[in-house]
């Protein structure tokens, strides 16, 4: 994965014809130090064989393919914002081809995360439920707030996304909960409340509540509420486009260029440890 500073980062994009795929391809095109090297999509995609830049009227010279080996042949790194099952198939192909990965896919089980960690022994991987630089700075703010507000404050995490999102709560919301719980020396699994209905009784002290909104074309909104006596603190992040995810992904690609293996997240990329 080590490249000279003047050599473009050769990037393949998974789910190349989806909304996020298009945003990533546009970001790669606009970056002086990046080059589109592969475009992957499902075997039943009607765009197979077409130029990956056709949607933008751009002749990229890269065709959309379902052949993983062919799509990764010229790439140094794959950016993947698809589904867990697809990402794991891409993971196996990248491990074989020695291609790094930037994974923004959410909804992984613990067993699937273990597969990613195992592959990271052979290839460099950035795994993060949200690649946005702003979101990850927000995570750092939550860590600081959680330590200072460890007692006397009830914590609620409210997230909103578009109607097409298939997992809930969002991976970003879950990560926020994990960051807060870890900062307070606890486990999210012991504190999380994912739904409330009917006669629930009083709020359990120390719980971290989640609320989910799905509708329209909301890109992504997350608000963490620390509610105390006589005051409340809200830390929020709102995305108005997927451009922030794409730019963060390119920063992750650049970070991996000097790595040969290892599992990293955006805190590593942004030096927020």
Tab-separated table of C-alpha atoms in Angstrom, residues 72-180:
chain	number	residue	atom	x	y	z
A	72	UNK	CA	-9.831	-4.643	-8.152
A	73	UNK	CA	-7.014	-5.476	-10.583
A	74	UNK	CA	-5.694	-1.902	-10.840
A	75	UNK	CA	-6.779	-0.633	-7.431
A	76	UNK	CA	-4.859	0.055	-4.252
A	77	UNK	CA	-7.933	0.646	-2.118
A	78	UNK	CA	-11.668	-0.116	-2.286
A	79	UNK	CA	-14.246	2.233	-0.771
A	80	UNK	CA	-17.326	0.263	0.260
A	81	UNK	CA	-20.680	1.683	1.409
A	82	UNK	CA	-22.894	-1.296	0.505
A	83	UNK	CA	-24.507	-3.998	2.672
A	84	UNK	CA	-22.798	-6.339	5.160
A	85	UNK	CA	-23.049	-9.467	2.996
A	86	UNK	CA	-21.691	-7.665	-0.077
A	87	UNK	CA	-18.922	-6.021	1.933
A	88	UNK	CA	-17.759	-9.386	3.276
A	89	UNK	CA	-17.584	-10.767	-0.273
A	90	UNK	CA	-15.546	-7.726	-1.286
A	91	UNK	CA	-13.386	-8.205	1.833
A	92	UNK	CA	-12.390	-11.706	0.766
A	93	UNK	CA	-11.495	-10.484	-2.723
A	94	UNK	CA	-9.481	-7.544	-1.359
A	95	UNK	CA	-7.618	-9.828	1.023
A	96	UNK	CA	-6.645	-12.064	-1.880
A	97	UNK	CA	-5.632	-9.137	-4.095
A	98	UNK	CA	-3.856	-7.264	-1.255
A	99	UNK	CA	-6.091	-4.234	-1.729
A	100	UNK	CA	-6.865	-1.998	1.244
A	101	UNK	CA	-10.422	-1.126	2.226
A	102	UNK	CA	-12.319	1.874	3.522
A	103	UNK	CA	-15.577	0.453	4.896
A	104	UNK	CA	-18.525	2.728	5.619
A	105	UNK	CA	-21.090	-0.073	5.551
A	106	UNK	CA	-23.213	-0.390	8.711
A	107	UNK	CA	-25.252	-3.158	10.314
A	108	UNK	CA	-22.456	-5.697	10.906
A	109	UNK	CA	-22.922	-8.405	13.513
A	110	UNK	CA	-20.151	-9.098	16.021
A	111	UNK	CA	-19.183	-12.195	14.007
A	112	UNK	CA	-18.937	-10.153	10.831
A	113	UNK	CA	-16.813	-7.538	12.579
A	114	UNK	CA	-14.524	-10.367	13.666
A	115	UNK	CA	-14.097	-11.384	10.007
A	116	UNK	CA	-13.059	-7.836	9.155
A	117	UNK	CA	-10.575	-7.778	12.038
A	118	UNK	CA	-9.094	-11.071	10.844
A	119	UNK	CA	-8.647	-9.736	7.307
A	120	UNK	CA	-6.900	-6.674	8.736
A	121	UNK	CA	-3.997	-8.913	9.656
A	122	UNK	CA	-3.212	-9.019	5.928
A	123	UNK	CA	-4.533	-5.736	4.512
A	124	UNK	CA	-5.063	-2.221	5.907
A	125	UNK	CA	-8.690	-1.350	6.687
A	126	UNK	CA	-10.484	1.737	7.956
A	127	UNK	CA	-13.846	0.688	9.403
A	128	UNK	CA	-16.193	3.454	10.547
A	129	UNK	CA	-19.982	3.735	10.598
A	130	UNK	CA	-19.637	7.356	9.542
A	131	UNK	CA	-16.778	8.770	7.472
A	132	UNK	CA	-17.780	12.404	7.945
A	133	UNK	CA	-15.028	14.500	9.503
A	134	UNK	CA	-17.659	16.558	11.333
A	135	UNK	CA	-19.348	13.482	12.795
A	136	UNK	CA	-16.080	12.171	14.116
A	137	UNK	CA	-15.213	15.489	15.717
A	138	UNK	CA	-18.696	15.302	17.264
A	139	UNK	CA	-17.754	11.871	18.650
A	140	UNK	CA	-14.772	13.451	20.377
A	141	UNK	CA	-16.996	16.153	21.866
A	142	UNK	CA	-19.355	13.447	23.143
A	143	UNK	CA	-16.449	11.664	24.798
A	144	UNK	CA	-15.500	14.837	26.651
A	145	UNK	CA	-19.099	15.609	27.598
A	146	UNK	CA	-19.783	12.077	28.807
A	147	UNK	CA	-16.847	12.212	31.198
A	148	UNK	CA	-17.915	15.562	32.635
A	149	UNK	CA	-21.615	14.610	32.813
A	150	UNK	CA	-21.217	11.108	34.193
A	151	UNK	CA	-23.845	11.591	36.901
A	152	UNK	CA	-27.065	13.557	37.166
A	153	UNK	CA	-27.803	13.581	33.435
A	154	UNK	CA	-30.100	11.354	31.373
A	155	UNK	CA	-28.809	10.527	27.916
A	156	UNK	CA	-30.938	10.195	24.784
A	157	UNK	CA	-29.719	9.723	21.199
A	158	UNK	CA	-32.098	10.795	18.432
A	159	UNK	CA	-31.299	10.024	14.802
A	160	UNK	CA	-33.086	10.666	11.501
A	161	UNK	CA	-32.423	9.257	8.028
A	162	UNK	CA	-34.076	8.853	4.625
A	163	UNK	CA	-36.840	6.366	3.964
A	164	UNK	CA	-34.500	3.895	2.214
A	165	UNK	CA	-32.207	3.171	5.170
A	166	UNK	CA	-32.631	-0.458	6.228
A	167	UNK	CA	-30.965	-0.629	9.663
A	168	UNK	CA	-31.951	1.092	12.907
A	169	UNK	CA	-30.639	2.673	14.982
A	170	UNK	CA	-28.034	3.968	12.570
A	171	UNK	CA	-24.464	2.782	12.903
A	172	UNK	CA	-23.475	6.333	13.794
A	173	UNK	CA	-26.040	6.499	16.604
A	174	UNK	CA	-24.796	3.205	17.983
A	175	UNK	CA	-21.217	4.407	17.831
A	176	UNK	CA	-22.221	7.537	19.708
A	177	UNK	CA	-23.720	5.352	22.407
A	178	UNK	CA	-20.575	3.233	22.548
A	179	UNK	CA	-18.339	6.311	22.817
A	180	UNK	CA	-20.443	7.668	25.698
